[in-house]
Amino acid sequence: MRRLLLAVMAAAIAGCTPAKKKPVVVAAPDLSDQLSVGCYTVDLFDPYRIEYPQAGVTQEHAKFLGVWKDGAWDGKWCHDLYITEVRADGTVTLLDAYGPNTARKWEAQVYKRTGRIVDGVLTFKGVLGAQLEYRLVGDGFMVGKRTDIYAKEQITLAKSEGVAFVPVPPRNPRRG
């Protein structure tokens, strides 16, 4: 009888507790079909280093660090970004590389620029005052928008794997 009473009470309690909702899992988008794999910009003759994030740099900002390739503005004009440093205030140092643009009669070119990350968007000014904006999407993709006197263009870039960060120097252990 006691077992029956315990079983009835357990069933009643189980029926009173709200069912747990299953977490909604949103799959990261795969934007690889929007890439221009093998798109060529320039050969960098000066070495560059991806600096390890400074103290105080948020995880979201640190994700911008690295080399972003395989993109072309509207699928036509090759473009790479080398984001070499992110500081705690959101300021970014980068190399902004372009392939030749025959329509505009421009040679391949690369510029060292300073940008800023605010609310998850990296912005900076480009050639002829172009406004450039980039945001991270999914796992390893970046989408961008470029607005200048010629056009409004879009791009998808992929993060290059195997780009090494400068190692953190070892610290001497505290003695006490």
mmCIF file of C-alpha atoms in Angstrom:
data_model
loop_
_atom_site.group_PDB
_atom_site.id
_atom_site.type_symbol
_atom_site.label_atom_id
_atom_site.label_comp_id
_atom_site.label_asym_id
_atom_site.label_seq_id
_atom_site.Cartn_x
_atom_site.Cartn_y
_atom_site.Cartn_z
ATOM 1 C CA MET A 1 0.000 0.000 0.000
ATOM 2 C CA ARG A 2 2.799 2.354 0.900
ATOM 3 C CA ARG A 3 4.495 1.662 -2.463
ATOM 4 C CA LEU A 4 1.253 2.379 -4.289
ATOM 5 C CA LEU A 5 0.823 5.675 -2.415
ATOM 6 C CA LEU A 6 4.420 6.727 -3.224
ATOM 7 C CA ALA A 7 3.930 5.833 -6.896
ATOM 8 C CA VAL A 8 0.701 7.876 -7.088
ATOM 9 C CA MET A 9 2.377 10.863 -5.391
ATOM 10 C CA ALA A 10 5.379 10.651 -7.719
ATOM 11 C CA ALA A 11 3.091 10.552 -10.765
ATOM 12 C CA ALA A 12 1.113 13.548 -9.473
ATOM 13 C CA ILE A 13 4.281 15.565 -8.856
ATOM 14 C CA ALA A 14 5.653 14.651 -12.281
ATOM 15 C CA GLY A 15 2.395 15.782 -13.867
ATOM 16 C CA CYS A 16 2.571 19.141 -12.070
ATOM 17 C CA THR A 17 6.061 20.111 -13.143
ATOM 18 C CA PRO A 18 6.191 22.031 -16.391
ATOM 19 C CA ALA A 19 7.805 20.250 -19.281
ATOM 20 C CA LYS A 20 11.264 21.546 -20.089
ATOM 21 C CA LYS A 21 11.519 23.180 -23.466
ATOM 22 C CA LYS A 22 14.173 21.783 -25.723
ATOM 23 C CA PRO A 23 16.741 24.425 -26.617
ATOM 24 C CA VAL A 24 16.414 25.809 -30.119
ATOM 25 C CA VAL A 25 19.544 25.044 -32.079
ATOM 26 C CA VAL A 26 20.288 27.432 -34.894
ATOM 27 C CA ALA A 27 22.764 26.036 -37.377
ATOM 28 C CA ALA A 28 25.565 28.380 -38.437
ATOM 29 C CA PRO A 29 25.108 29.306 -42.074
ATOM 30 C CA ASP A 30 27.491 27.801 -44.592
ATOM 31 C CA LEU A 31 28.391 30.625 -46.942
ATOM 32 C CA SER A 32 31.051 28.701 -48.882
ATOM 33 C CA ASP A 33 28.942 28.843 -52.061
ATOM 34 C CA GLN A 34 29.306 32.663 -51.999
ATOM 35 C CA LEU A 35 33.120 32.584 -51.998
ATOM 36 C CA SER A 36 35.427 33.196 -54.970
ATOM 37 C CA VAL A 37 37.958 30.504 -54.065
ATOM 38 C CA GLY A 38 41.447 31.251 -55.344
ATOM 39 C CA CYS A 39 40.675 34.914 -56.049
ATOM 40 C CA TYR A 40 44.060 36.693 -56.278
ATOM 41 C CA THR A 41 44.864 40.122 -54.847
ATOM 42 C CA VAL A 42 48.554 40.896 -54.228
ATOM 43 C CA ASP A 43 51.719 39.273 -52.921
ATOM 44 C CA LEU A 44 52.713 40.905 -49.643
ATOM 45 C CA PHE A 45 56.446 41.625 -49.757
ATOM 46 C CA ASP A 46 56.669 43.004 -46.235
ATOM 47 C CA PRO A 47 56.064 40.436 -43.514
ATOM 48 C CA TYR A 48 52.985 40.860 -41.391
ATOM 49 C CA ARG A 49 52.159 39.429 -37.976
ATOM 50 C CA ILE A 50 48.835 38.661 -36.406
ATOM 51 C CA GLU A 51 49.288 40.087 -32.913
ATOM 52 C CA TYR A 52 47.918 38.203 -29.944
ATOM 53 C CA PRO A 53 44.896 40.109 -28.515
ATOM 54 C CA GLN A 54 45.776 42.708 -25.902
ATOM 55 C CA ALA A 55 44.416 42.489 -22.369
ATOM 56 C CA GLY A 56 40.817 43.651 -22.262
ATOM 57 C CA VAL A 57 39.948 42.644 -25.850
ATOM 58 C CA THR A 58 36.557 40.935 -25.855
ATOM 59 C CA GLN A 59 36.097 37.474 -27.349
ATOM 60 C CA GLU A 60 33.810 38.940 -30.026
ATOM 61 C CA HIS A 61 36.440 41.460 -31.113
ATOM 62 C CA ALA A 62 39.260 38.890 -31.026
ATOM 63 C CA LYS A 63 37.341 36.742 -33.548
ATOM 64 C CA PHE A 64 38.044 39.392 -36.204
ATOM 65 C CA LEU A 65 41.812 38.750 -35.995
ATOM 66 C CA GLY A 66 43.323 36.799 -38.860
ATOM 67 C CA VAL A 67 43.495 36.573 -42.617
ATOM 68 C CA TRP A 68 40.218 36.689 -44.554
ATOM 69 C CA LYS A 69 40.358 35.563 -48.205
ATOM 70 C CA ASP A 70 38.507 34.058 -51.160
ATOM 71 C CA GLY A 71 36.218 37.028 -51.605
ATOM 72 C CA ALA A 72 35.309 39.249 -54.535
ATOM 73 C CA TRP A 73 33.137 42.366 -54.475
ATOM 74 C CA ASP A 74 29.908 41.315 -56.203
ATOM 75 C CA GLY A 75 31.851 38.289 -57.467
ATOM 76 C CA LYS A 76 34.054 40.461 -59.727
ATOM 77 C CA TRP A 77 36.834 42.288 -57.838
ATOM 78 C CA CYS A 78 39.100 40.181 -55.584
ATOM 79 C CA HIS A 79 39.649 41.360 -52.015
ATOM 80 C CA ASP A 80 41.488 40.124 -48.884
ATOM 81 C CA LEU A 81 41.677 41.475 -45.341
ATOM 82 C CA TYR A 82 44.594 40.906 -42.978
ATOM 83 C CA ILE A 83 43.393 41.970 -39.531
ATOM 84 C CA THR A 84 46.651 42.101 -37.613
ATOM 85 C CA GLU A 85 45.731 43.792 -34.343
ATOM 86 C CA VAL A 86 42.658 44.482 -32.219
ATOM 87 C CA ARG A 87 42.896 46.729 -29.184
ATOM 88 C CA ALA A 88 40.649 46.824 -26.121
ATOM 89 C CA ASP A 89 38.872 49.987 -27.318
ATOM 90 C CA GLY A 90 37.821 48.242 -30.576
ATOM 91 C CA THR A 91 40.478 49.918 -32.744
ATOM 92 C CA VAL A 92 41.803 47.598 -35.451
ATOM 93 C CA THR A 93 44.967 47.624 -37.570
ATOM 94 C CA LEU A 94 44.588 45.882 -40.923
ATOM 95 C CA LEU A 95 45.882 45.415 -44.441
ATOM 96 C CA ASP A 96 43.212 46.027 -47.073
ATOM 97 C CA ALA A 97 44.202 44.186 -50.311
ATOM 98 C CA TYR A 98 42.588 44.324 -53.765
ATOM 99 C CA GLY A 99 43.189 42.541 -57.039
ATOM 100 C CA PRO A 100 43.305 44.436 -60.312
ATOM 101 C CA ASN A 101 40.047 46.095 -61.331
ATOM 102 C CA THR A 102 40.014 46.422 -65.121
ATOM 103 C CA ALA A 103 36.622 48.183 -65.149
ATOM 104 C CA ARG A 104 38.060 51.007 -63.031
ATOM 105 C CA LYS A 105 41.556 50.725 -64.546
ATOM 106 C CA TRP A 106 43.135 50.092 -61.121
ATOM 107 C CA GLU A 107 46.221 47.998 -60.474
ATOM 108 C CA ALA A 108 46.355 45.454 -57.657
ATOM 109 C CA GLN A 109 46.923 47.335 -54.403
ATOM 110 C CA VAL A 110 47.217 47.001 -50.641
ATOM 111 C CA TYR A 111 46.776 49.616 -47.923
ATOM 112 C CA LYS A 112 47.509 49.654 -44.207
ATOM 113 C CA ARG A 113 44.431 51.024 -42.469
ATOM 114 C CA THR A 114 42.935 51.651 -39.067
ATOM 115 C CA GLY A 115 39.339 50.644 -38.414
ATOM 116 C CA ARG A 116 36.993 50.282 -35.494
ATOM 117 C CA ILE A 117 34.642 47.574 -34.251
ATOM 118 C CA VAL A 118 31.390 48.892 -32.781
ATOM 119 C CA ASP A 119 28.388 46.647 -32.033
ATOM 120 C CA GLY A 120 29.964 43.745 -33.932
ATOM 121 C CA VAL A 121 30.658 45.746 -37.109
ATOM 122 C CA LEU A 122 34.168 46.618 -38.337
ATOM 123 C CA THR A 123 34.199 49.891 -40.297
ATOM 124 C CA PHE A 124 36.879 51.938 -42.025
ATOM 125 C CA LYS A 125 37.373 54.252 -45.007
ATOM 126 C CA GLY A 126 38.864 53.014 -48.275
ATOM 127 C CA VAL A 127 39.971 54.368 -51.640
ATOM 128 C CA LEU A 128 38.118 57.510 -52.801
ATOM 129 C CA GLY A 129 36.375 57.740 -49.448
ATOM 130 C CA ALA A 130 34.644 54.375 -49.798
ATOM 131 C CA GLN A 131 32.834 53.282 -46.641
ATOM 132 C CA LEU A 132 33.553 49.638 -45.759
ATOM 133 C CA GLU A 133 31.637 47.551 -43.200
ATOM 134 C CA TYR A 134 32.254 43.936 -42.186
ATOM 135 C CA ARG A 135 30.491 41.609 -39.749
ATOM 136 C CA LEU A 136 31.168 38.016 -38.741
ATOM 137 C CA VAL A 137 28.608 35.427 -39.788
ATOM 138 C CA GLY A 138 28.533 31.792 -38.740
ATOM 139 C CA ASP A 139 31.742 29.935 -38.154
ATOM 140 C CA GLY A 140 34.618 31.359 -40.176
ATOM 141 C CA PHE A 141 32.807 33.741 -42.515
ATOM 142 C CA MET A 142 32.729 37.506 -42.804
ATOM 143 C CA VAL A 143 30.314 39.511 -44.955
ATOM 144 C CA GLY A 144 31.018 43.024 -46.100
ATOM 145 C CA LYS A 145 29.495 46.031 -47.754
ATOM 146 C CA ARG A 146 31.425 48.639 -49.765
ATOM 147 C CA THR A 147 29.881 51.942 -50.787
ATOM 148 C CA ASP A 148 31.758 54.436 -52.972
ATOM 149 C CA ILE A 149 31.123 56.858 -55.837
ATOM 150 C CA TYR A 150 30.964 53.967 -58.312
ATOM 151 C CA ALA A 151 28.718 51.397 -56.675
ATOM 152 C CA LYS A 152 27.395 49.560 -53.637
ATOM 153 C CA GLU A 153 29.003 46.126 -53.509
ATOM 154 C CA GLN A 154 28.845 43.073 -51.252
ATOM 155 C CA ILE A 155 31.336 40.363 -50.401
ATOM 156 C CA THR A 156 31.744 37.141 -48.436
ATOM 157 C CA LEU A 157 35.196 36.223 -47.080
ATOM 158 C CA ALA A 158 36.447 33.065 -45.384
ATOM 159 C CA LYS A 159 38.954 32.937 -42.551
ATOM 160 C CA SER A 160 42.218 31.334 -43.637
ATOM 161 C CA GLU A 161 43.284 28.473 -41.450
ATOM 162 C CA GLY A 162 46.827 27.927 -40.264
ATOM 163 C CA VAL A 163 47.749 31.589 -39.801
ATOM 164 C CA ALA A 164 49.875 31.684 -36.693
ATOM 165 C CA PHE A 165 49.482 34.209 -33.907
ATOM 166 C CA VAL A 166 52.535 35.729 -32.302
ATOM 167 C CA PRO A 167 53.089 33.633 -29.177
ATOM 168 C CA VAL A 168 52.487 35.144 -25.763
ATOM 169 C CA PRO A 169 55.836 35.690 -24.066
ATOM 170 C CA PRO A 170 56.343 33.432 -21.057
ATOM 171 C CA ARG A 171 55.912 35.029 -17.651
ATOM 172 C CA ASN A 172 58.285 34.471 -14.791
ATOM 173 C CA PRO A 173 56.552 32.627 -11.959
ATOM 174 C CA ARG A 174 55.876 34.624 -8.829
ATOM 175 C CA ARG A 175 57.961 33.748 -5.880
ATOM 176 C CA GLY A 176 56.539 34.177 -2.518
#
